[in-house]
Amino acid sequence: MAKAKKFKDILFDKITHAIGLGNVYAVNEIAANMMLGLINILIVILMILCLIANEIGIFTADKVDMRIAVIIALVLEIPAIILNKKFAGAKRWLKFMLMGTIVILCAVLSAILGHNVTLVMAIPVVLSVRYCEDKFCKFATMLTTVFFTASAVLYSYVGILNLNVVKVLGSNELHVVTSLRDAVIDAGYDQLQYLKSVIINDYIPRYIVFFVIAFCCVKIAKRGREMVELQNKVTMENSRIETELNLARDIQTSMLPCTFPAFPNHDQIQLFAKNITAKEVGGDFYDYFAIDDEHIAVVMADVSGKGVGAALFMTIAKIVIKNQLQSGLTTAQAMTFANRLLCENNNAGLFVTTWVGIYDISTKELNFTNAGHNPPVLYRKDEGCSYLKNRHGLVLAGMETTRYKESTITLNSGDVLFLYTDGVTEAINSEQKLFGEERLLEVLSQNTSASAEEQVEKVLEAVNGFVGDTEQFDDITMLCMRIDG
């Protein structure tokens, strides 16, 4: 049983591929089947309307013939519509069933109504373009041609009279009763001769226009297939890139410390940090770590540029800076050595603004160096909030010969140090206004008694409220350190 099924599947694949079932099925086929099912329903409605028009005398086709045509339509359509609905267009054989029913119904309409639906047979070919497969479009054209010819024969017997096409010889009067067949018989004309007249004078011009339309449809379908395949490739490539970017983001996020409380052995130090990238990966980073039992280091940095390049440089810069600080150097020495390392082979011309500090727990002294970074905010009980404007040198990776300096302040109980990147102060709203340093200072001044985490969240809330629906332009990174006890 398994072998028979496998053979059947292989045979079906070969047949369907030969007549137009290419490798765009998964992307395009279901949507096309659902559309074709809707068209089938509309054609059935059209057939019913034609029947009503014929019954009340608007059309002059034979009533029995018209009723038979509608019955044929319903017999064909109902199973196709039900199956398409049941499988939601997801079966490969549905396209042939749906296309076959449309071709037959259009042929019936053409046979009954004739010149009133001159190019109704072009409908199946035009619809086949939706599958974006030139082979299937050719298959639909051949199938339609067969039924188009059959409808021409039926039209000469049961169709509505077209006085613009039928040529009456001599002075004989052509009397119309219900159909062309009756009119031809009543006039005494030979039916075969009249059939030739109908095909030559009525259907050959239609054939010419039909094949022009079919040729255009095949070309459009072929081009559509190429576009779908190109779209598939682009989608797959974008998916691959997105997967890799998500992996890069996970790796980058894992490199940023996110364990809080940051220093469980030192309850007097509250520290909380947060990083929100504007893209999948970013160039901002923060860091905090213990150098030894008495010294902790904090880092805030912002790499120039955005995206993957900035993220890679951020990774290198973070490792280099941390290694220098952990080696026992002062902040000035660490930045000087880090700058030299980052300048080496920096062909991309990237740089990183950096603020680093080493806090001595026993002496409460904070030694820090600012390499072109935004000035942090310092809160003291007696002085309120203010910016530490000290600048000690150029950005890292800017100039290899740069030698950095450092400053020292004391952090006592209740003091707060707030570090951030320019994504905070340069956040833009819909009016193209910046959040600015003054607003940051105002938010921090209103929340001086809050915990380190609460202060970070309050600033983020204020920034989001300021920018509203405006898309985030730059990475936002914040670190707050509060001294208690």
mmCIF file of N, CA and C in Angstrom, residues 35 45 80 97 111 178 181 330 343 385 415 443 466 477:
data_model
loop_
_atom_site.group_PDB
_atom_site.id
_atom_site.type_symbol
_atom_site.label_atom_id
_atom_site.label_comp_id
_atom_site.label_asym_id
_atom_site.label_seq_id
_atom_site.Cartn_x
_atom_site.Cartn_y
_atom_site.Cartn_z
ATOM 1 N N MET A 35 -9.256 32.089 -4.682
ATOM 2 C CA MET A 35 -9.796 33.083 -5.604
ATOM 3 C C MET A 35 -10.612 32.410 -6.700
ATOM 4 N N ILE A 45 -23.834 32.283 -9.878
ATOM 5 C CA ILE A 45 -24.821 33.362 -9.678
ATOM 6 C C ILE A 45 -25.191 33.990 -11.013
ATOM 7 N N ALA A 80 -17.240 21.195 -6.475
ATOM 8 C CA ALA A 80 -15.975 21.937 -6.513
ATOM 9 C C ALA A 80 -15.901 22.967 -5.389
ATOM 10 N N MET A 97 -9.705 20.937 -10.902
ATOM 11 C CA MET A 97 -11.160 20.844 -10.772
ATOM 12 C C MET A 97 -11.815 22.219 -10.929
ATOM 13 N N ALA A 111 -22.294 29.196 -25.467
ATOM 14 C CA ALA A 111 -23.207 28.471 -26.357
ATOM 15 C C ALA A 111 -24.618 29.032 -26.289
ATOM 16 N N THR A 178 -37.412 30.738 -31.029
ATOM 17 C CA THR A 178 -36.792 30.669 -29.707
ATOM 18 C C THR A 178 -35.286 30.583 -29.794
ATOM 19 N N ARG A 181 -31.444 27.521 -33.987
ATOM 20 C CA ARG A 181 -31.794 26.266 -34.649
ATOM 21 C C ARG A 181 -33.167 26.359 -35.295
ATOM 22 N N THR A 330 44.782 52.186 36.576
ATOM 23 C CA THR A 330 43.834 53.260 36.859
ATOM 24 C C THR A 330 42.941 53.448 35.643
ATOM 25 N N CYS A 343 42.680 51.294 18.113
ATOM 26 C CA CYS A 343 43.113 52.009 16.912
ATOM 27 C C CYS A 343 43.772 51.078 15.898
ATOM 28 N N CYS A 385 20.815 67.569 41.791
ATOM 29 C CA CYS A 385 21.329 66.914 40.579
ATOM 30 C C CYS A 385 22.149 67.886 39.740
ATOM 31 N N ASP A 415 24.036 59.300 47.753
ATOM 32 C CA ASP A 415 24.457 59.837 46.457
ATOM 33 C C ASP A 415 24.074 58.881 45.331
ATOM 34 N N VAL A 443 13.658 64.913 35.396
ATOM 35 C CA VAL A 443 13.097 63.612 35.790
ATOM 36 C C VAL A 443 13.869 63.037 36.970
ATOM 37 N N PHE A 466 7.632 61.194 25.823
ATOM 38 C CA PHE A 466 8.023 62.356 25.030
ATOM 39 C C PHE A 466 7.994 62.058 23.533
ATOM 40 N N THR A 477 20.610 53.355 26.418
ATOM 41 C CA THR A 477 21.274 52.577 27.458
ATOM 42 C C THR A 477 21.431 53.445 28.702
#
